[in-house]
């Protein structure tokens, strides 16, 4: 096997109990290459990453590793927030009983230099928890480098990054590639993959259907067809789903927002989907106010003619607010409760239900059938569900309730293209029933296709402009949100 | 429901019927805990763990009966259950606290203090009723203090209940100068010796409490809130669950359980002793954990806690009967807790394979799930 080959796998299989996660997977990874790993919900990408990172072993097939040094950067970052950057980077490789700060700092500087962050904002003594998300990601990559990794696996690294930050990350990845390090990128964003990856391997139902194809030789339509087996989707952006026009708002219905510092007013009619774009600070503070998490973030809100100032999320929920986050593990899922409990929990609060009835099981099964996961045992815990399906359950939580306002925070994070389409349809249906939907996402393209208007926030968190999606495009949006 | 159906285009409906294996990976490869159990058991939240603990209990008794047949005598069995009653009541309170991912270290001291307060009030002429109310009020007050500091001031449960444990124990000495106090109100012993429908009061109250707690947590929505808070407190808050109120309630309930057990025991012993409750809190925690609860919250049933309490008491009984020095009790109980927790992992882990025994338990704190690539994320 040539020294260039980092991993060579043929016919790999892996099962968990009766579930066959990988049936026949082949993949070849070389040094100095950015390799995209694509596949839909449940295709086996996570399992394969587990095997490539040597965290788990395959049941069958042949796999040869050209190196022992493989590092993974997960979607949810494994940063130690209370420790410094230097400690985060070097803690795994410290030898000897004493932790030498000087050596750690030198190593940190060396590695950051390799990433092109030489004298940038990240210092060895910075406390990791104070960094921004994309900087934490860089620290994790630095950690991988410091441990001498020849192969770095990145799982959905751009999920919560703005366009600008993504560009910076990709520059770092190219620098690593130039140094001969192999990189694997798991992503659902086709246009980003084309920006940075050399080759792609596509998995479907646990099999490799496209093996090491150069991205210059394959188009998006083919990739999607291979991912899903049928050509049922148009790639994001080619045929944007035009948002329907909504009736003009009047003062007794819908949501009216007023930002005190800038004087900006936003009037949203029921049934509209409004996108929130820009750095997280701005949309976050708006959401905090609407959720009742903070008393005064500079926003005033009026819902259906009455002032909206809930004292707590519970008060907000009882008055008709729903909240769905793409950060499922932290803000949405109850891992010890059954899927049925997870789906019913908001309804029980809003409708003041005291007793769990067996009829709930039927309701959840009906939802499951309609939403496309009817083979699930609803009394089982949600551990067995994939990200996209779990997100469907979290949205289902708020269906058939007297909702007035629905807040979405990166709702399609870590969700594959096909499930995204399902989710868009679900939200659109919710909106059509008269709910005001506020959609906060760093994926501008998504906002452009789903919302009728977009509220752009500047880098310091103030709202700046409300634009009509029919008369704007991605470049303009980027300009308004100041992220270039 | 019509809205939901309207969402799926015809194309996708057809696609679903043509491609049923799409949901292959989403079939419950998850925990076997509920998988194939009959509906009534699943509904009541009873799973493999409770069954295994029950079987273990029976096996323990049967095994002992081989060389000490007296263990199966009606007299002995009655003794065991009677000895277990205060622990059972305490375990109910501890269960609801532990299910919220909390802990209540103060129940032992509440037990001691409630007894002293109750006896002292009766001694000063409060009468039996006054004694009962004073005793229960002690537990309630301490429970509310715990709940307030934990839910509103947001201090760690371990620290708060450690403090109240320490304060409570010392107050028990302060009230009486360290002396034990006899019960002076005649009506008080009625509490113990009376009966309801022919069942002695103490048994009746204890088992009624177990049933009430089990039904509450399995079938009532506020009971699910307890599990939800233990499972993911932040998500619980965001979905509208009254987290603060629920937490205060569970600690108050735990305090009242401890004082309730204390009052019942007092009516039996007719003498309040200063350190009668020492060590009870650890036994209650052990009972709850053996019964399947996790200190990380989100799991555990009243029936399980009942069985755990019975196992602990049975171990004491078996050690006694076997002629082994009672000094060994702690070791035996400790080993049993270890086996119980490890066995619980094997039963409830998805793969079920023996190798899983050595991987990290599924019941990890909600925060650490974010680092697990296999939970709810892309595959």
XYZ file of C-alpha atoms in Angstrom, chain A residues 4-476:
473
model
C -0.013 8.142 0.281
C -2.976 6.059 1.303
C -4.378 6.934 4.712
C -7.332 4.591 4.696
C -8.316 1.859 2.315
C -11.571 0.107 3.039
C -13.476 -2.490 1.010
C -16.756 -4.158 1.710
C -17.037 -2.930 5.296
C -20.079 -4.046 7.268
C -21.355 -3.020 10.695
C -24.545 -3.835 12.545
C -26.063 -2.705 15.793
C -28.207 -5.531 16.999
C -30.644 -6.173 14.186
C -29.965 -2.894 12.402
C -27.502 -3.048 9.546
C -25.871 0.357 9.499
C -23.185 -0.491 6.927
C -23.733 -3.188 4.340
C -20.967 -2.749 1.778
C -18.885 0.344 2.210
C -15.691 1.125 0.383
C -13.685 4.264 0.741
C -10.145 5.313 -0.029
C -8.608 8.364 1.552
C -5.319 9.866 0.463
C -2.977 12.418 1.921
C -3.315 15.975 0.781
C -6.940 15.581 -0.255
C -10.210 17.064 0.912
C -12.751 14.300 0.610
C -16.472 14.902 0.939
C -18.619 12.210 2.510
C -22.218 12.510 1.425
C -25.403 10.641 2.103
C -28.941 11.045 3.349
C -30.491 10.400 6.728
C -29.500 6.996 7.958
C -27.112 6.322 5.093
C -24.367 5.345 7.488
C -22.110 8.401 7.557
C -21.913 8.651 11.346
C -21.189 4.964 11.641
C -18.462 5.195 9.041
C -16.912 8.170 10.799
C -16.886 6.111 13.964
C -14.973 3.372 12.194
C -12.578 5.737 10.419
C -11.742 7.441 13.691
C -11.053 4.007 15.152
C -13.668 4.512 17.845
C -15.463 1.402 16.733
C -14.501 -1.567 14.657
C -16.265 -3.038 11.647
C -17.982 -6.399 11.757
C -16.738 -7.450 8.358
C -14.847 -6.332 5.289
C -11.258 -5.199 4.973
C -9.932 -1.922 6.222
C -6.289 -0.856 6.190
C -5.060 2.184 7.988
C -1.952 3.900 6.701
C -1.786 5.831 9.928
C -2.864 5.543 13.527
C -3.308 9.242 13.909
C -6.865 10.104 13.092
C -8.776 12.931 14.727
C -12.445 13.824 14.612
C -14.005 17.238 14.970
C -17.635 16.601 15.825
C -20.529 18.816 15.126
C -20.990 19.425 18.816
C -17.571 20.639 19.851
C -15.500 18.850 22.445
C -13.979 21.964 23.878
C -13.097 22.296 27.547
C -14.619 25.699 28.170
C -13.056 26.464 31.521
C -9.512 25.805 30.339
C -7.252 27.928 28.199
C -6.665 27.413 24.506
C -3.185 26.068 25.180
C -4.546 23.482 27.558
C -7.259 22.485 25.152
C -4.738 21.927 22.414
C -2.035 20.130 24.345
C -3.772 18.351 27.160
C -3.991 15.060 25.325
C -0.323 14.914 24.463
C 1.375 16.143 27.595
C 4.167 13.867 28.755
C 5.613 13.796 32.234
C 3.938 14.753 35.471
C 4.369 18.480 35.245
C 2.318 20.561 32.833
C 4.781 22.898 31.269
C 3.063 26.114 30.314
C 5.889 27.346 28.223
C 5.989 24.263 26.052
C 2.237 24.287 25.754
C 2.219 27.923 24.687
C 4.964 27.323 22.133
C 3.165 24.336 20.706
C -0.053 26.343 20.534
C 1.654 29.130 18.635
C 3.231 26.652 16.248
C -0.019 24.945 15.446
C -2.021 28.144 15.113
C 0.643 29.407 12.736
C 0.140 26.341 10.595
C -3.517 27.167 10.438
C -2.810 30.690 9.352
C -3.929 32.108 12.695
C -0.401 33.033 13.705
C -0.919 36.352 15.391
C -4.655 36.450 15.285
C -7.296 36.740 17.941
C -6.772 33.346 19.464
C -4.025 33.443 22.052
C -2.733 30.486 24.068
C -3.925 32.056 27.270
C -7.446 32.803 26.057
C -10.107 30.930 27.997
C -11.703 28.601 25.485
C -15.239 29.224 26.648
C -15.028 32.862 25.648
C -14.289 32.118 22.031
C -16.836 32.232 19.276
C -18.064 29.017 17.783
C -15.884 29.078 14.701
C -12.828 29.875 16.787
C -13.569 26.917 19.032
C -13.692 24.819 15.934
C -10.258 26.065 14.939
C -8.968 25.160 18.376
C -10.252 21.656 17.890
C -8.561 21.417 14.530
C -5.406 22.772 16.167
C -5.692 20.081 18.763
C -5.902 17.474 16.042
C -2.822 18.928 14.382
C -0.881 19.051 17.602
C -1.525 15.400 18.214
C 0.050 14.760 14.849
C -3.078 13.708 13.024
C -2.599 12.701 9.417
C -6.327 12.413 8.861
C -8.899 14.824 10.215
C -12.606 14.046 9.997
C -14.995 16.990 10.165
C -18.667 16.356 10.829
C -20.927 19.161 9.612
C -18.368 21.817 10.488
C -20.232 24.673 8.835
C -23.610 23.988 10.398
C -23.565 27.052 12.652
C -21.151 29.278 10.807
C -21.878 32.402 8.837
C -20.674 32.727 5.294
C -17.664 34.701 6.356
C -16.627 32.200 9.011
C -17.105 29.345 6.585
C -14.732 31.029 4.192
C -12.140 31.297 6.930
C -12.564 27.662 7.830
C -12.131 26.593 4.236
C -8.945 28.617 3.958
C -7.640 26.690 6.941
C -8.643 23.390 5.375
C -6.811 24.271 2.177
C -3.723 25.139 4.191
C -3.895 21.750 5.846
C -4.334 20.031 2.541
C -1.225 21.765 1.242
C 0.690 20.279 4.139
C -0.280 16.799 3.093
C -2.969 16.161 5.671
C -6.038 14.213 4.596
C -9.417 15.731 5.391
C -12.879 14.241 5.341
C -15.817 16.602 5.268
C -19.316 15.430 6.085
C -21.788 18.002 4.911
C -25.191 18.525 3.396
C -24.401 21.789 1.722
C -23.600 21.052 -1.859
C -22.356 24.463 -2.818
C -19.908 24.516 0.059
C -18.572 21.109 -0.812
C -17.888 22.290 -4.316
C -15.943 25.211 -2.919
C -13.445 23.157 -1.074
C -13.562 19.407 -1.698
C -11.597 17.485 -4.320
C -13.427 14.195 -4.323
C -16.670 12.797 -3.028
C -17.877 9.456 -1.781
C -21.610 8.945 -1.489
C -23.312 6.454 0.796
C -26.838 5.214 0.487
C -28.473 2.683 2.803
C -25.116 1.547 4.087
C -23.483 1.076 0.706
C -20.973 3.097 -1.261
C -22.721 4.219 -4.419
C -20.164 6.745 -5.574
C -16.561 5.947 -4.774
C -13.888 8.642 -4.893
C -15.319 10.594 -7.764
C -13.655 13.873 -8.550
C -16.123 16.673 -7.987
C -15.216 18.206 -11.298
C -16.572 15.105 -12.997
C -19.953 14.856 -11.336
C -22.847 17.309 -11.120
C -25.253 18.040 -8.265
C -28.198 16.336 -9.911
C -26.240 13.100 -10.190
C -25.047 13.309 -6.616
C -28.584 13.802 -5.371
C -29.812 10.963 -7.488
C -27.152 8.694 -6.043
C -27.910 9.810 -2.513
C -31.591 9.058 -2.769
C -31.982 6.626 -5.576
C -34.541 8.704 -7.414
C -34.410 12.120 -8.972
C -37.101 13.594 -6.826
C -35.421 16.716 -5.634
C -34.214 19.833 -7.270
C -31.009 20.989 -5.618
C -31.318 23.867 -3.252
C -31.283 27.137 -5.064
C -31.986 25.925 -8.561
C -35.720 26.236 -8.265
C -36.234 28.290 -5.156
C -39.586 27.677 -3.553
C -41.294 31.008 -3.852
C -42.853 32.202 -0.662
C -46.530 32.975 -1.025
C -47.644 36.543 -0.715
C -49.306 37.283 2.570
C -52.086 39.720 3.413
C -51.114 43.070 4.782
C -50.886 43.065 8.566
C -53.318 45.000 10.659
C -52.888 46.023 14.244
C -55.197 43.434 15.771
C -53.620 40.368 14.292
C -50.123 39.094 13.887
C -46.899 40.166 15.467
C -45.573 43.684 15.732
C -42.036 44.343 16.805
C -40.358 47.573 17.717
C -36.634 47.869 18.296
C -36.164 50.769 20.639
C -32.578 51.681 19.899
C -32.894 51.876 16.145
C -36.577 52.644 15.929
C -37.125 49.855 13.433
C -40.638 48.444 13.331
C -41.578 45.091 11.910
C -45.181 44.109 11.271
C -45.798 40.474 10.519
C -49.150 39.175 9.363
C -50.312 35.751 10.498
C -49.257 33.113 8.045
C -45.958 34.751 7.174
C -42.528 33.323 7.555
C -39.939 35.941 8.391
C -36.287 35.061 8.136
C -33.694 36.401 10.548
C -30.222 36.708 9.086
C -26.858 37.894 10.296
C -24.670 37.250 13.285
C -26.380 35.270 16.057
C -26.332 38.091 18.565
C -29.215 39.983 17.006
C -31.719 37.184 16.465
C -30.743 35.655 19.827
C -31.736 38.724 21.774
C -35.033 38.978 19.892
C -35.774 35.357 20.682
C -34.837 35.840 24.318
C -37.350 38.627 24.617
C -40.128 36.699 22.899
C -39.420 33.613 24.989
C -39.466 35.533 28.217
C -35.863 34.686 29.008
C -34.845 38.293 29.363
C -36.918 41.230 30.416
C -35.353 43.898 28.290
C -33.213 43.271 25.275
C -34.290 46.395 23.528
C -37.373 44.963 21.859
C -41.054 45.614 22.340
C -43.501 43.090 21.030
C -47.229 43.124 20.443
C -49.127 39.961 19.585
C -52.717 40.157 18.388
C -53.053 43.648 19.682
C -51.822 42.947 23.194
C -48.333 43.653 24.602
C -46.204 40.544 24.719
C -44.003 40.468 27.805
C -43.974 36.941 29.201
C -42.130 36.468 32.454
C -40.785 33.056 31.592
C -40.761 30.529 28.758
C -43.677 28.828 30.483
C -45.758 31.980 30.336
C -44.801 32.434 26.683
C -45.744 28.863 25.809
C -49.087 29.127 27.552
C -49.847 32.289 25.651
C -49.222 30.623 22.329
C -45.511 30.630 21.582
C -43.634 27.658 20.236
C -39.852 27.239 20.076
C -37.851 24.740 18.077
C -34.087 24.588 18.048
C -31.692 22.753 15.788
C -29.534 22.177 18.848
C -31.607 19.167 19.677
C -29.488 17.635 22.389
C -29.269 20.784 24.452
C -32.593 22.442 23.857
C -35.078 19.988 22.539
C -34.788 16.283 23.225
C -35.592 14.469 26.445
C -33.365 11.440 26.011
C -34.823 9.413 28.865
C -38.431 9.930 27.907
C -40.145 7.960 25.183
C -40.694 9.391 21.711
C -44.359 9.691 22.548
C -43.603 11.772 25.648
C -41.241 13.922 23.627
C -43.964 14.595 21.083
C -46.764 15.242 23.537
C -44.991 17.334 26.095
C -45.832 20.781 24.807
C -49.418 19.846 24.145
C -49.749 18.698 27.744
C -48.554 22.052 28.986
C -50.677 24.185 26.685
C -53.867 22.203 26.978
C -53.364 21.661 30.704
C -53.613 17.913 30.309
C -53.297 16.096 33.615
C -53.515 12.504 32.625
C -51.561 10.665 29.976
C -54.093 8.900 27.901
C -53.621 5.892 25.645
C -55.169 8.056 22.928
C -51.876 9.920 22.880
C -50.229 6.819 21.474
C -52.621 6.835 18.552
C -52.086 10.517 17.992
C -48.329 10.081 17.921
C -48.563 7.063 15.614
C -50.747 9.045 13.259
C -48.253 11.867 13.274
C -45.450 9.411 12.696
C -47.216 7.896 9.733
C -47.925 11.285 8.215
C -44.421 12.539 8.769
C -42.647 9.485 7.498
C -41.327 7.516 10.430
C -44.046 5.004 11.090
C -41.726 2.091 11.789
C -40.691 3.568 15.067
C -41.792 2.188 18.415
C -43.166 5.316 20.010
C -42.597 4.028 23.517
C -38.880 3.676 22.889
C -36.474 6.453 23.828
C -35.414 8.756 20.978
C -31.864 7.483 20.915
C -32.528 5.355 17.871
C -33.736 8.251 15.737
C -31.575 10.060 13.239
C -31.183 13.830 13.402
C -33.709 14.627 10.710
C -36.372 12.396 12.178
C -35.826 13.798 15.647
C -36.272 17.261 14.242
C -39.585 16.163 12.759
C -40.665 14.953 16.183
C -39.664 18.281 17.701
C -41.746 20.147 15.133
C -44.611 17.716 15.604
C -44.541 18.720 19.237
C -46.147 22.027 18.306
C -48.671 20.821 15.755
C -52.405 21.021 16.381
C -51.927 23.587 19.119
C -53.339 27.120 19.285
C -49.990 28.617 18.326
C -49.666 32.278 17.588
C -45.936 32.614 17.126
C -43.366 29.966 16.268
C -39.663 30.584 16.769
C -37.222 28.462 14.818
C -33.527 28.441 15.607
C -31.443 26.717 12.921
C -34.171 24.094 12.532
C -32.508 22.196 9.719
C -29.110 21.899 11.304
C -27.554 18.528 10.619
C -30.503 17.459 8.494
C -30.148 16.003 5.009
C -31.670 17.501 1.915
C -34.673 15.250 1.610
C -35.753 15.639 5.210
C -35.205 19.365 4.884
C -37.837 19.447 2.175
C -40.240 17.632 4.484
C -39.478 20.090 7.262
C -40.033 23.084 4.995
C -43.412 21.671 4.067
C -44.301 21.114 7.717
C -43.437 24.659 8.672
C -45.234 26.078 5.717
C -48.365 24.218 6.700
C -48.062 25.547 10.219
C -47.711 29.056 8.879
C -50.737 28.665 6.649
C -52.854 27.850 9.663
C -52.300 31.399 10.842
C -49.090 31.214 12.820
C -46.392 33.848 12.622
C -43.089 32.105 11.995
C -39.734 33.644 12.790
C -36.943 31.652 11.210
C -33.414 32.268 12.340
C -30.752 30.561 10.284
C -27.208 31.120 9.152
C -28.012 29.421 5.873
C -29.001 32.421 3.804
C -30.074 30.354 0.875
C -32.584 28.573 3.046
C -34.028 31.848 4.261
C -34.318 33.145 0.742
C -36.285 30.139 -0.368
C -38.618 29.795 2.569
C -39.415 33.259 3.880
C -41.334 36.120 2.378
C -39.245 38.749 4.086
C -35.895 38.757 5.807
C -34.867 40.883 8.736
C -31.159 41.493 8.486
C -29.089 42.091 11.616
C -25.790 43.881 11.713
C -22.693 42.530 13.400
C -23.422 44.348 16.626
C -26.840 42.822 16.906
C -29.139 45.606 15.773
C -31.786 44.975 13.184
C -31.046 46.862 10.072
C -33.363 46.189 7.268
C -36.379 44.243 6.261
C -36.122 42.998 2.722
C -38.556 41.241 0.482
C -37.105 37.936 -0.659
C -38.483 38.269 -4.132
C -36.369 41.316 -4.749
C -33.110 40.226 -3.222
C -30.526 37.538 -3.653
C -27.833 35.966 -1.595
C -25.141 38.466 -2.444
C -27.271 41.402 -1.387
